[in-house]
Structures are given as structure tokens and as C-alpha cells.
PDB file of C-alpha atoms in Angstrom:
ATOM      1  CA  MET A   1      -8.149  21.136  -5.405  1.00 45.00           C
ATOM      2  CA  SER A   2      -9.613  20.453  -2.264  1.00 55.00           C
ATOM      3  CA  HIS A   3      -8.595  22.285   1.171  1.00 70.00           C
ATOM      4  CA  LEU A   4      -9.023  19.114   3.049  1.00 72.00           C
ATOM      5  CA  SER A   5      -5.498  17.499   3.871  1.00 85.00           C
ATOM      6  CA  THR A   6      -5.139  13.890   2.503  1.00 82.00           C
ATOM      7  CA  GLN A   7      -5.946  12.521   6.046  1.00 87.00           C
ATOM      8  CA  GLU A   8      -9.109  14.335   6.197  1.00 91.00           C
ATOM      9  CA  GLN A   9     -10.206  13.511   2.828  1.00 92.00           C
ATOM     10  CA  ALA A  10      -9.345   9.817   3.476  1.00 92.00           C
ATOM     11  CA  ARG A  11     -11.647   9.943   6.723  1.00 94.00           C
ATOM     12  CA  GLN A  12     -14.360  11.565   4.792  1.00 95.00           C
ATOM     13  CA  ARG A  13     -14.254   9.133   2.023  1.00 95.00           C
ATOM     14  CA  PHE A  14     -14.113   5.955   4.789  1.00 96.00           C
ATOM     15  CA  THR A  15     -16.738   7.764   6.896  1.00 97.00           C
ATOM     16  CA  GLU A  16     -19.185   7.543   3.467  1.00 97.00           C
ATOM     17  CA  TYR A  17     -17.937   4.121   2.732  1.00 96.00           C
ATOM     18  CA  LEU A  18     -18.725   3.005   6.000  1.00 97.00           C
ATOM     19  CA  THR A  19     -22.254   4.438   5.956  1.00 97.00           C
ATOM     20  CA  ALA A  20     -22.940   2.944   2.336  1.00 97.00           C
ATOM     21  CA  HIS A  21     -21.963  -0.427   3.525  1.00 97.00           C
ATOM     22  CA  GLY A  22     -23.629  -0.414   6.855  1.00 96.00           C
ATOM     23  CA  GLN A  23     -20.512  -0.702   8.860  1.00 96.00           C
ATOM     24  CA  ARG A  24     -19.768   0.605  12.476  1.00 95.00           C
ATOM     25  CA  LYS A  25     -17.708   3.858  12.474  1.00 96.00           C
ATOM     26  CA  THR A  26     -15.111   2.581  15.358  1.00 94.00           C
ATOM     27  CA  ALA A  27     -12.383   4.715  16.886  1.00 92.00           C
ATOM     28  CA  GLU A  28     -10.447   1.962  16.189  1.00 92.00           C
ATOM     29  CA  ARG A  29     -11.149   2.152  12.528  1.00 94.00           C
ATOM     30  CA  PHE A  30     -10.343   5.449  12.191  1.00 94.00           C
ATOM     31  CA  ALA A  31      -6.931   5.170  13.952  1.00 93.00           C
ATOM     32  CA  VAL A  32      -5.769   2.687  11.647  1.00 94.00           C
ATOM     33  CA  LEU A  33      -6.615   4.950   9.042  1.00 94.00           C
ATOM     34  CA  ASP A  34      -4.825   7.762  10.746  1.00 92.00           C
ATOM     35  CA  ALA A  35      -1.767   5.659  10.951  1.00 92.00           C
ATOM     36  CA  ILE A  36      -1.843   4.521   7.436  1.00 93.00           C
ATOM     37  CA  CYS A  37      -1.868   8.202   6.348  1.00 90.00           C
ATOM     38  CA  SER A  38       1.498   8.770   8.555  1.00 88.00           C
ATOM     39  CA  ILE A  39       3.413   5.967   6.775  1.00 88.00           C
ATOM     40  CA  PRO A  40       5.141   6.862   3.545  1.00 84.00           C
ATOM     41  CA  GLY A  41       5.324   4.190   0.844  1.00 84.00           C
ATOM     42  CA  HIS A  42       4.700   0.474   1.217  1.00 87.00           C
ATOM     43  CA  PHE A  43       4.152  -1.457   4.696  1.00 91.00           C
ATOM     44  CA  ASP A  44       3.031  -4.771   5.986  1.00 90.00           C
ATOM     45  CA  ILE A  45       0.619  -5.505   8.852  1.00 93.00           C
ATOM     46  CA  GLU A  46       3.585  -5.711  11.350  1.00 91.00           C
ATOM     47  CA  GLU A  47       4.889  -2.504  10.319  1.00 91.00           C
ATOM     48  CA  LEU A  48       1.307  -0.906  10.929  1.00 92.00           C
ATOM     49  CA  HIS A  49       1.071  -2.557  14.054  1.00 92.00           C
ATOM     50  CA  HIS A  50       4.382  -1.103  15.209  1.00 90.00           C
ATOM     51  CA  THR A  51       3.526   2.474  13.842  1.00 88.00           C
ATOM     52  CA  MET A  52       0.274   2.461  15.913  1.00 88.00           C
ATOM     53  CA  LEU A  53       2.082   1.522  18.878  1.00 86.00           C
ATOM     54  CA  ASP A  54       5.137   3.842  18.686  1.00 83.00           C
ATOM     55  CA  ARG A  55       3.525   6.842  17.213  1.00 72.00           C
ATOM     56  CA  ASN A  56       0.031   6.896  18.046  1.00 62.00           C
ATOM     57  CA  LYS A  57       0.338   4.848  21.223  1.00 70.00           C
ATOM     58  CA  PHE A  58      -3.086   3.282  20.366  1.00 72.00           C
ATOM     59  CA  HIS A  59      -3.537  -0.848  20.578  1.00 81.00           C
ATOM     60  CA  VAL A  60      -5.575  -2.300  18.422  1.00 87.00           C
ATOM     61  CA  SER A  61      -5.541  -6.447  17.926  1.00 89.00           C
ATOM     62  CA  ARG A  62      -4.132  -7.865  14.681  1.00 89.00           C
ATOM     63  CA  SER A  63      -7.780  -9.009  13.796  1.00 92.00           C
ATOM     64  CA  THR A  64      -9.017  -5.489  13.923  1.00 92.00           C
ATOM     65  CA  LEU A  65      -6.120  -4.551  11.714  1.00 94.00           C
ATOM     66  CA  TYR A  66      -6.784  -7.249   9.118  1.00 94.00           C
ATOM     67  CA  ASN A  67     -10.293  -6.364   9.262  1.00 96.00           C
ATOM     68  CA  THR A  68      -9.852  -2.705   8.693  1.00 96.00           C
ATOM     69  CA  ILE A  69      -7.068  -2.822   6.010  1.00 97.00           C
ATOM     70  CA  ASP A  70      -9.994  -5.298   4.257  1.00 96.00           C
ATOM     71  CA  LEU A  71     -12.321  -2.402   4.491  1.00 97.00           C
ATOM     72  CA  LEU A  72     -10.019   0.275   3.293  1.00 96.00           C
ATOM     73  CA  VAL A  73      -8.821  -1.775   0.149  1.00 94.00           C
ATOM     74  CA  ASP A  74     -12.424  -2.261  -0.734  1.00 94.00           C
ATOM     75  CA  ALA A  75     -12.950   1.214  -0.104  1.00 95.00           C
ATOM     76  CA  HIS A  76     -10.214   2.074  -2.647  1.00 91.00           C
ATOM     77  CA  LEU A  77      -8.220   3.857   0.072  1.00 94.00           C
ATOM     78  CA  VAL A  78      -5.316   1.573   0.361  1.00 93.00           C
ATOM     79  CA  VAL A  79      -3.728  -0.652  -2.417  1.00 90.00           C
ATOM     80  CA  LYS A  80      -2.688  -4.381  -1.659  1.00 90.00           C
ATOM     81  CA  HIS A  81       0.274  -5.528  -3.361  1.00 85.00           C
ATOM     82  CA  GLN A  82       1.805  -9.151  -3.350  1.00 80.00           C
ATOM     83  CA  PHE A  83       5.520  -8.835  -4.162  1.00 77.00           C
ATOM     84  CA  GLY A  84       6.492 -12.541  -4.742  1.00 73.00           C
ATOM     85  CA  ASP A  85       6.962 -13.241  -1.047  1.00 73.00           C
ATOM     86  CA  ASN A  86       4.437 -14.816   1.413  1.00 77.00           C
ATOM     87  CA  THR A  87       3.626 -11.250   2.926  1.00 81.00           C
ATOM     88  CA  ALA A  88       0.756  -8.662   1.720  1.00 87.00           C
ATOM     89  CA  HIS A  89       2.151  -5.417   1.248  1.00 87.00           C
ATOM     90  CA  TYR A  90       0.173  -2.158   1.275  1.00 91.00           C
ATOM     91  CA  GLU A  91       0.231   1.131   0.518  1.00 89.00           C
ATOM     92  CA  ARG A  92      -2.077   4.543   0.555  1.00 88.00           C
ATOM     93  CA  ALA A  93      -4.144   5.058  -2.660  1.00 86.00           C
ATOM     94  CA  LEU A  94      -5.432   8.588  -1.943  1.00 78.00           C
ATOM     95  CA  HIS A  95      -3.144  11.351  -3.576  1.00 68.00           C
ATOM     96  CA  THR A  96      -0.085   9.000  -4.603  1.00 72.00           C
ATOM     97  CA  THR A  97       1.748   9.619  -8.006  1.00 71.00           C
ATOM     98  CA  PRO A  98       0.861   6.626 -10.491  1.00 74.00           C
ATOM     99  CA  HIS A  99       3.725   4.446 -10.186  1.00 80.00           C
ATOM    100  CA  HIS A 100       5.013   0.915 -10.854  1.00 84.00           C
ATOM    101  CA  HIS A 101       7.168  -1.808  -9.082  1.00 84.00           C
ATOM    102  CA  LEU A 102      10.713  -3.047  -9.655  1.00 88.00           C
ATOM    103  CA  VAL A 103      10.780  -6.266  -7.482  1.00 86.00           C
ATOM    104  CA  CYS A 104      14.543  -7.735  -6.745  1.00 89.00           C
ATOM    105  CA  THR A 105      13.942 -11.520  -7.151  1.00 87.00           C
ATOM    106  CA  LYS A 106      17.092 -12.182  -5.005  1.00 89.00           C
ATOM    107  CA  CYS A 107      17.075  -9.707  -1.944  1.00 88.00           C
ATOM    108  CA  GLY A 108      13.326  -8.564  -2.445  1.00 82.00           C
ATOM    109  CA  LYS A 109      13.783  -4.736  -2.467  1.00 85.00           C
ATOM    110  CA  VAL A 110      11.065  -2.951  -3.967  1.00 84.00           C
ATOM    111  CA  THR A 111      11.777   0.146  -5.903  1.00 85.00           C
ATOM    112  CA  GLU A 112       8.919   2.654  -7.377  1.00 83.00           C
ATOM    113  CA  LEU A 113       9.001   3.295 -10.994  1.00 85.00           C
ATOM    114  CA  VAL A 114       7.535   6.655 -11.795  1.00 85.00           C
ATOM    115  CA  CYS A 115       7.134   6.754 -15.837  1.00 87.00           C
ATOM    116  CA  PRO A 116       5.002   9.180 -17.338  1.00 87.00           C
ATOM    117  CA  ASP A 117       5.389   7.805 -20.915  1.00 89.00           C
ATOM    118  CA  LEU A 118       4.178   4.194 -19.551  1.00 86.00           C
ATOM    119  CA  GLU A 119       1.308   5.666 -17.992  1.00 84.00           C
ATOM    120  CA  LYS A 120       0.199   7.457 -20.929  1.00 88.00           C
ATOM    121  CA  ALA A 121       0.868   4.506 -23.071  1.00 87.00           C
ATOM    122  CA  LEU A 122      -1.255   2.344 -20.628  1.00 84.00           C
ATOM    123  CA  SER A 123      -4.246   4.775 -20.929  1.00 83.00           C
ATOM    124  CA  LYS A 124      -4.454   4.343 -24.320  1.00 86.00           C
ATOM    125  CA  ILE A 125      -5.129   0.476 -24.146  1.00 87.00           C
ATOM    126  CA  ALA A 126      -8.560  -0.087 -25.454  1.00 85.00           C
ATOM    127  CA  THR A 127     -10.490  -2.694 -23.412  1.00 86.00           C
ATOM    128  CA  PRO A 128     -13.858  -2.875 -25.328  1.00 89.00           C
ATOM    129  CA  GLY A 129     -16.617  -4.419 -22.813  1.00 91.00           C
ATOM    130  CA  PHE A 130     -14.786  -3.850 -19.958  1.00 91.00           C
ATOM    131  CA  LYS A 131     -14.198  -0.791 -17.400  1.00 84.00           C
ATOM    132  CA  LYS A 132     -10.866  -0.293 -16.111  1.00 78.00           C
ATOM    133  CA  GLU A 133     -10.718   0.726 -12.385  1.00 74.00           C
ATOM    134  CA  SER A 134      -6.835   0.145 -11.780  1.00 72.00           C
ATOM    135  CA  TYR A 135      -4.068  -1.948 -12.652  1.00 75.00           C
ATOM    136  CA  ALA A 136      -0.718  -2.958 -11.032  1.00 77.00           C
ATOM    137  CA  LEU A 137       2.731  -3.739 -12.959  1.00 83.00           C
ATOM    138  CA  TYR A 138       5.307  -5.340 -11.296  1.00 85.00           C
ATOM    139  CA  LEU A 139       8.690  -5.881 -13.084  1.00 87.00           C
ATOM    140  CA  TYR A 140      10.881  -8.619 -11.522  1.00 89.00           C
ATOM    141  CA  GLY A 141      14.760  -8.908 -11.692  1.00 91.00           C
ATOM    142  CA  THR A 142      17.732  -8.213 -10.103  1.00 93.00           C
ATOM    143  CA  CYS A 143      18.549  -4.698  -8.449  1.00 91.00           C
ATOM    144  CA  ASP A 144      21.912  -3.120  -9.135  1.00 91.00           C
ATOM    145  CA  ALA A 145      23.348  -4.322  -5.703  1.00 90.00           C
ATOM    146  CA  CYS A 146      22.486  -8.208  -6.247  1.00 92.00           C
ATOM    147  CA  ALA A 147      24.153  -7.797  -9.887  1.00 88.00           C
ATOM    148  CA  HIS A 148      26.890  -6.378  -8.420  1.00 85.00           C
ATOM    149  CA  LYS A 149      27.535  -9.130  -5.810  1.00 85.00           C
ATOM    150  CA  GLN A 150      26.671 -11.658  -8.171  1.00 80.00           C
ATOM    151  CA  HIS A 151      29.282 -10.744 -10.428  1.00 76.00           C
ATOM    152  CA  THR A 152      31.961 -10.213  -8.200  1.00 82.00           C
ATOM    153  CA  GLY A 153      31.239 -13.413  -6.331  1.00 72.00           C
ATOM    154  CA  LYS A 154      30.288 -12.019  -2.963  1.00 62.00           C
ATOM    155  CA  THR A 155      27.395 -13.616  -1.198  1.00 54.00           C
ATOM    156  CA  ASP A 156      25.265 -11.801   1.929  1.00 51.00           C
ATOM    157  CA  THR A 157      24.989 -14.459   4.450  1.00 51.00           C
ATOM    158  CA  THR A 158      23.039 -12.167   6.538  1.00 52.00           C
ATOM    159  CA  ASN A 159      19.552 -13.535   5.369  1.00 50.00           C
ATOM    160  CA  GLN A 160      20.489 -17.243   5.706  1.00 45.00           C
TER     161      GLN A 160
END
């Protein structure tokens, strides 16, 4: 186990990635990475932008955010998700517990599912002629709250 914090390890990996790919190592890019390391769970670009303004008092343009996110995804430091809406969601990839996502098709709520038995089963799947790097599993359905509303006939008009 490394003695470096997750943030320090992420910075080190990002530095190595930027060097290997001939990219500039800017303060803005590392500020974006630091902000991502401070966010637990999933986030979108707007949440990241607000986090940088609120917590770090650091302003970067949305174009810098998008460009840096693309680099971080390519460096395998951030994972990009599309949960069925038109917004890309992201999460930190370094030192996260393997998990899957339960996505409610009614309200959009995303719940993480940690299932070691499923992880074990998926790791045993043979893929001849193909080197697995990563995967994502999304289960779509209805959350308990929406199922209860549907069953009782109550509707939520706050999102309409």
C-alpha cells in the first residue's frame, strides 16, 4: 500500500500521463483534479464547476473543465457514465470500490450496488482475443420510492 494519499497518487499519475502525451501541466488542470478528488460519488460538469468556485475559490472556464475531464478519462483517473439522461456524469476512478449502478427510470436516482459475488463471476468470464480493461454495468428499473408512489397513485409534480 502506498503512503501517498489518493490525491497525491492521482496528481502523480496525471503528471506522468501529461508528460507521456506531450500535454502541458497547468495549475488549472491540477485544480480540476484536486476538486474531483474532493467530490464523493458522481458529479456532472456543473457540480464540478460549483465545487471549484465554492471550495477552492478557483475559477476555470467550462471549456477547460471539459478538456481536462477528457484528459482525466483518457488517463483512467475519472470514469464517464451516461445514466440515460442527456447529462454526462463522472466519478473518480482511483481507489474506489468496484460497484455497479441501479438507475431509476422514473426519477433518475442512481444508487451504487456493491456485489462481490457479481464481481467474482464477471472476472471469470473468458474473452479470448480481447484484453478487458474495464466495464460498466447499469441496471434500469424503478426505485422503491417511485414504486410506492405508483402503487399508491401519488404523483410528484415538482419536476414537471
